[in-house]
Short mmCIF file of C-alpha atoms in Angstrom, two decimals:
data_model
loop_
_atom_site.label_atom_id
_atom_site.label_comp_id
_atom_site.label_asym_id
_atom_site.label_seq_id
_atom_site.Cartn_x
_atom_site.Cartn_y
_atom_site.Cartn_z
CA MET A 1 432.26 310.05 8.40
CA ALA A 2 433.58 306.78 8.36
CA ASN A 3 431.72 305.18 10.93
CA ASP A 4 428.56 306.11 8.48
CA VAL A 5 430.61 304.80 5.32
CA PHE A 6 431.41 301.45 7.23
CA LEU A 7 427.81 301.09 8.35
CA LEU A 8 426.83 301.49 4.88
CA ILE A 9 429.24 299.17 3.64
CA ALA A 10 428.04 296.63 6.50
CA SER A 11 424.57 297.03 5.69
CA VAL A 12 425.19 296.42 1.55
CA CYS A 13 426.93 292.95 2.71
CA LEU A 14 424.47 291.96 4.92
CA GLY A 15 422.03 292.40 2.33
CA GLY A 16 423.69 290.47 -0.23
CA ALA A 17 424.67 287.76 1.95
CA VAL A 18 420.65 287.18 2.96
CA ALA A 19 419.87 287.89 -0.77
CA PHE A 20 422.37 284.79 -1.64
CA GLY A 21 421.63 282.31 1.35
CA TYR A 22 418.32 282.81 0.43
CA ARG A 23 418.41 281.97 -3.17
CA LEU A 24 420.59 279.00 -2.27
CA TRP A 25 418.07 277.94 0.09
CA ALA A 26 414.99 278.30 -2.55
CA ALA A 27 417.62 276.07 -5.30
CA LEU A 28 417.73 273.34 -2.08
CA VAL A 29 414.30 273.28 -1.18
CA GLY A 30 413.43 273.34 -4.84
CA ARG A 31 415.90 269.94 -5.78
CA PHE A 32 413.73 268.68 -2.51
CA ASN A 33 410.52 269.28 -3.83
CA SER A 34 411.39 268.40 -7.21
CA ALA A 35 409.99 265.00 -7.75
CA TYR A 36 406.36 265.84 -6.27
CA GLU A 37 406.85 269.08 -7.80
CA ALA A 38 406.96 267.81 -11.39
CA ASP A 39 403.82 265.10 -10.87
CA LEU A 40 401.94 267.98 -9.31
CA ARG A 41 402.24 270.03 -12.49
CA ALA A 42 401.70 267.21 -14.45
CA ARG A 43 398.32 266.13 -13.18
CA MET A 44 397.39 270.07 -12.87
CA ASP A 45 398.19 270.55 -16.65
CA ARG A 46 396.18 267.64 -18.01
CA LEU A 47 393.48 269.15 -16.27
CA GLY A 48 393.72 272.68 -17.50
CA MET A 49 394.46 274.08 -13.90
CA ASP A 50 397.07 276.88 -13.21
CA ALA A 51 399.99 274.76 -11.98
CA SER A 52 402.05 278.13 -11.98
CA ARG A 53 402.40 278.86 -8.04
CA VAL A 54 402.87 275.26 -6.85
CA GLY A 55 406.70 275.70 -6.61
CA ASP A 56 405.99 278.70 -4.32
CA TYR A 57 403.50 276.60 -2.33
CA LEU A 58 405.42 273.97 -1.42
CA ARG A 59 408.40 275.91 -0.81
CA TRP A 60 406.08 277.97 1.61
CA ARG A 61 405.47 274.54 3.21
CA ILE A 62 408.85 274.15 4.38
CA GLU A 63 409.40 277.70 5.25
CA GLY A 64 406.48 278.67 6.96
CA GLY A 65 406.64 275.08 9.15
CA ILE A 66 410.32 276.09 10.06
CA VAL A 67 409.18 279.80 11.03
CA ALA A 68 406.17 278.30 13.00
CA GLY A 69 408.35 275.45 14.79
CA LEU A 70 410.68 277.87 15.73
CA ALA A 71 408.39 280.52 17.30
CA VAL A 72 406.61 277.90 19.06
CA GLY A 73 409.95 275.87 20.05
CA VAL A 74 412.13 278.32 20.91
CA GLY A 75 409.45 281.42 21.13
CA MET A 76 407.31 279.63 23.64
CA GLY A 77 409.66 277.38 25.02
CA MET A 78 407.90 274.09 23.93
CA ALA A 79 410.23 272.35 21.74
CA PRO A 80 408.22 269.14 21.18
CA ILE A 81 405.09 270.96 20.30
CA GLY A 82 406.75 273.05 17.79
CA VAL A 83 408.22 269.94 15.94
CA LEU A 84 404.49 268.88 15.86
CA VAL A 85 403.32 272.12 14.45
CA ALA A 86 406.04 271.95 11.66
CA PHE A 87 405.31 268.79 10.77
CA GLY A 88 401.37 270.00 10.45
CA ILE A 89 402.23 272.72 8.39
CA TYR A 90 404.40 270.62 6.00
CA MET A 91 401.62 268.04 5.68
CA LEU A 92 398.77 270.16 5.37
CA VAL A 93 399.67 271.91 2.02
CA PRO A 94 399.79 268.54 -0.32
CA VAL A 95 396.54 267.78 1.52
CA LEU A 96 394.94 271.08 0.20
CA LEU A 97 396.48 270.58 -3.36
CA GLU A 98 395.08 267.11 -3.74
CA ARG A 99 391.76 268.33 -2.63
CA ASN A 100 392.00 270.75 -5.50
CA ILE A 101 392.84 268.31 -8.35
CA LEU A 102 390.34 265.91 -6.95
CA LEU A 103 387.38 268.98 -6.78
CA CYS A 104 388.68 269.52 -10.70
CA ARG A 105 388.42 266.33 -11.69
CA GLY A 106 384.30 266.18 -10.04
CA ALA A 107 383.85 269.26 -11.78
CA ILE A 108 384.78 268.33 -15.13
CA ARG A 109 382.60 264.96 -14.40
CA ASP A 110 379.62 267.18 -13.74
CA GLN A 111 380.28 269.42 -16.68
CA LEU A 112 380.39 266.70 -19.54
CA VAL A 113 376.81 265.53 -19.14
CA VAL A 114 375.59 269.36 -19.64
CA ALA A 115 378.12 269.41 -22.33
CA THR A 116 377.22 266.18 -24.15
CA ARG A 117 373.15 267.49 -24.08
CA ASN A 118 374.44 270.50 -25.36
CA LEU A 119 376.58 269.12 -28.03
CA ALA A 120 373.68 266.94 -29.10
CA GLY A 121 371.42 270.13 -29.16
CA GLN A 122 373.74 271.71 -31.81
CA ILE A 123 373.76 268.51 -34.15
CA ARG A 124 370.48 268.16 -34.07
CA GLY A 125 370.18 271.90 -35.01
CA GLN A 126 372.00 270.98 -38.33
CA ALA A 127 375.35 272.11 -36.69
CA ILE A 128 378.73 270.41 -38.03
CA LEU A 129 380.28 268.22 -35.26
CA ILE A 130 383.42 270.64 -34.99
CA ARG A 131 381.23 273.86 -35.31
CA GLY A 132 378.75 272.54 -32.78
CA LEU A 133 381.78 271.57 -30.52
CA THR A 134 383.42 274.79 -30.70
CA ARG A 135 380.35 276.44 -29.57
CA VAL A 136 379.84 273.80 -27.21
CA ALA A 137 383.13 274.65 -25.90
CA GLU A 138 382.37 278.65 -25.68
CA GLN A 139 379.68 278.12 -23.57
CA THR A 140 381.21 275.87 -21.04
CA PRO A 141 382.87 277.71 -18.13
CA ASP A 142 386.41 276.25 -16.78
CA PRO A 143 388.06 273.53 -16.49
CA LEU A 144 385.98 271.54 -18.74
CA GLY A 145 385.58 274.66 -21.12
CA LYS A 146 388.97 275.28 -21.03
CA LEU A 147 390.18 271.78 -22.33
CA LEU A 148 387.45 271.50 -24.95
CA ARG A 149 388.91 274.98 -26.24
CA GLN A 150 391.96 273.70 -26.56
CA VAL A 151 390.50 270.64 -28.95
CA THR A 152 389.32 273.53 -30.92
CA SER A 153 392.48 275.60 -31.15
CA LYS A 154 394.24 272.46 -32.03
CA VAL A 155 391.68 271.86 -34.99
CA SER A 156 392.05 275.34 -36.26
CA ARG A 157 395.54 274.83 -36.65
CA ASN A 158 395.01 272.39 -38.50
CA VAL A 159 395.50 269.32 -36.15
CA PRO A 160 393.33 266.45 -36.99
CA PHE A 161 389.83 266.29 -35.23
CA LYS A 162 390.76 262.89 -34.34
CA VAL A 163 394.43 263.54 -32.74
CA ALA A 164 393.07 266.18 -30.77
CA LEU A 165 390.52 264.34 -29.26
CA THR A 166 392.90 261.52 -28.79
CA ASP A 167 395.34 263.91 -27.11
CA LEU A 168 392.55 265.33 -24.45
CA LYS A 169 391.43 261.77 -23.90
CA ASP A 170 395.22 261.04 -23.06
CA ARG A 171 395.78 264.04 -21.12
CA VAL A 172 392.32 264.03 -18.66
CA GLN A 173 392.36 260.25 -18.08
CA MET A 174 389.13 259.90 -17.11
CA ASP A 175 386.37 257.16 -18.44
CA TYR A 176 383.71 260.06 -19.07
CA MET A 177 386.09 261.92 -21.08
CA SER A 178 387.24 258.54 -22.71
CA LEU A 179 383.49 257.51 -23.34
CA LEU A 180 382.68 261.06 -25.46
CA VAL A 181 385.82 261.10 -26.96
CA LEU A 182 385.68 257.59 -28.73
CA THR A 183 381.93 258.39 -29.92
CA LEU A 184 382.98 261.77 -31.53
CA ALA A 185 385.88 260.21 -33.14
CA ILE A 186 383.97 257.16 -34.49
CA ALA A 187 381.10 260.00 -35.41
CA TYR A 188 383.30 262.19 -37.36
CA GLU A 189 384.48 259.22 -39.29
CA LYS A 190 381.37 258.28 -40.69
CA LYS A 191 379.77 261.75 -40.83
CA GLU A 192 376.98 260.66 -38.91
CA GLY A 193 374.18 263.81 -38.34
CA SER A 194 370.92 263.28 -36.37
CA SER A 195 371.85 259.60 -35.40
CA LEU A 196 375.01 261.00 -33.57
CA ALA A 197 372.78 263.47 -31.45
CA ASP A 198 370.68 260.38 -30.43
CA LEU A 199 373.89 258.72 -29.47
CA LEU A 200 375.09 261.60 -27.65
CA ASP A 201 372.11 262.02 -25.88
CA GLY A 202 372.13 258.11 -24.69
CA ILE A 203 375.64 258.91 -23.55
CA ALA A 204 374.40 261.82 -21.65
CA HIS A 205 372.31 259.68 -19.89
CA SER A 206 374.79 256.91 -19.27
CA LEU A 207 377.03 259.73 -17.93
CA SER A 208 374.62 261.20 -15.82
CA GLU A 209 373.68 257.95 -13.91
CA ASN A 210 377.48 257.29 -13.45
CA GLN A 211 377.42 260.67 -12.14
CA ARG A 212 374.56 259.87 -9.61
CA MET A 213 376.42 256.87 -8.61
CA ASP A 214 379.55 258.22 -7.95
CA ARG A 215 377.81 260.93 -6.05
CA LYS A 216 376.31 258.46 -3.76
CA ARG A 217 379.65 256.73 -3.58
CA GLU A 218 380.85 260.11 -2.43
CA ALA A 219 378.63 260.81 -0.17
CA ASP A 220 379.33 257.50 1.90
CA THR A 221 382.74 258.17 2.04
CA ALA A 222 381.75 261.41 3.05
CA ALA A 223 379.97 260.30 5.93
CA GLY A 224 382.65 257.93 6.46
CA ARG A 225 385.34 260.73 6.41
CA PHE A 226 383.03 262.79 8.68
CA LEU A 227 383.12 259.98 11.63
CA ILE A 228 386.74 259.61 11.63
CA ASN A 229 387.55 263.60 11.69
CA ILE A 230 384.99 263.29 14.57
CA MET A 231 386.77 260.41 16.46
CA ALA A 232 390.23 262.06 15.58
CA ALA A 233 388.84 265.35 17.54
CA PHE A 234 388.41 263.39 20.63
CA PRO A 235 391.51 263.98 22.48
CA VAL A 236 391.27 267.83 21.46
CA ALA A 237 387.61 267.80 23.18
CA PHE A 238 388.78 265.42 26.18
CA LEU A 239 391.70 267.98 26.71
CA GLY A 240 389.64 270.86 26.92
CA MET A 241 387.09 269.28 29.03
CA PHE A 242 389.79 268.65 31.67
CA TYR A 243 391.05 271.85 30.87
CA ALA A 244 387.27 273.37 32.18
CA MET A 245 388.03 270.69 35.14
CA ASP A 246 391.10 271.51 36.34
CA PRO A 247 392.80 274.07 34.74
CA GLU A 248 396.36 274.06 36.68
CA ALA A 249 396.71 270.26 36.23
CA THR A 250 395.53 270.33 32.58
CA SER A 251 398.32 272.96 31.84
CA LEU A 252 401.09 271.01 32.74
CA VAL A 253 400.48 269.40 29.19
CA PHE A 254 402.19 272.39 27.59
CA THR A 255 404.40 273.67 30.56
CA THR A 256 406.60 270.35 31.18
CA LEU A 257 408.57 268.75 28.70
CA ALA A 258 406.84 265.38 29.80
CA GLY A 259 403.45 266.67 28.94
CA GLN A 260 404.65 267.82 25.63
CA PHE A 261 406.14 264.62 24.75
CA VAL A 262 402.85 262.95 25.59
CA LEU A 263 401.00 265.69 23.61
CA VAL A 264 402.88 264.48 20.41
CA ILE A 265 402.83 260.74 21.03
CA VAL A 266 398.99 261.23 21.06
CA ALA A 267 398.92 263.60 18.33
CA GLY A 268 401.23 260.93 16.37
CA ILE A 269 398.74 258.05 16.92
CA VAL A 270 395.54 259.93 16.10
CA TRP A 271 397.27 260.93 12.70
CA PHE A 272 398.35 257.38 11.94
CA SER A 273 395.04 256.14 12.60
CA MET A 274 393.45 258.77 10.60
CA ALA A 275 395.43 257.88 7.78
CA LEU A 276 394.67 254.17 7.91
CA ALA A 277 391.22 254.35 8.52
CA LYS A 278 391.11 256.79 5.58
CA ARG A 279 393.08 254.34 3.06
CA ILE A 280 390.70 251.18 4.66
CA LEU A 281 387.43 253.43 3.99
CA ASN A 282 388.95 254.32 0.07
CA GLN A 283 389.37 250.49 -0.42
CA VAL A 284 386.28 249.56 1.09
CA VAL A 285 383.97 252.39 -0.65
#
């Protein structure tokens, strides 16, 4: 009986220690990620994205990297490879988050063209500017629809229309949005009617042309990035071919410490080359 009570108390104490340790660990990780997390949250909030899980993702990249690194380094006896795996997981999460932000900005750019044309149709149908913008906001999917609905919601709470539009321009910080906002603000002050519809059609055409140029630039960039990724895959392909020719000799790369260090060095060279090539590509294109 006494042993059972002792085991129960020991289990409770162990559980409490684990819970306390995890909370302490989460606080330390949160402090480590605080600056980058704040920057990500600010940029995602400006675009109307859900930033509620950003802290979890940034914490999981550290926890996942440590767990995977220990599993490979200790469990499989490949310490250098374990460090490489941990570093890869640590770097992967920010890349995915940044990619989502870029995709969201691209979606807003594409939706602005359609929304501007729809607003011109509303104005041409004798709708008041604010009422027409409200209808367009209801019809436009997210993420742009959410941003426009925030504007109309502010206006319904007696926030001046120009102030609500300016807040939208300052939040999104896109040339496309700035052009549309400035046009709507000026038109609202001048109370223009059909001429505003024609002006919006012209803006939609201009946005469409800029969109076409951006897509061409993105296509050129995508082709360059694809070529970079193909070149980065060469070491893996060569390793696979060497393994097919001589599995026993190639396995020394993973089973010996020297081979593991060589693999880590090659991975580092590939990563540095990819980062440098993408930086040059972004500057050129």
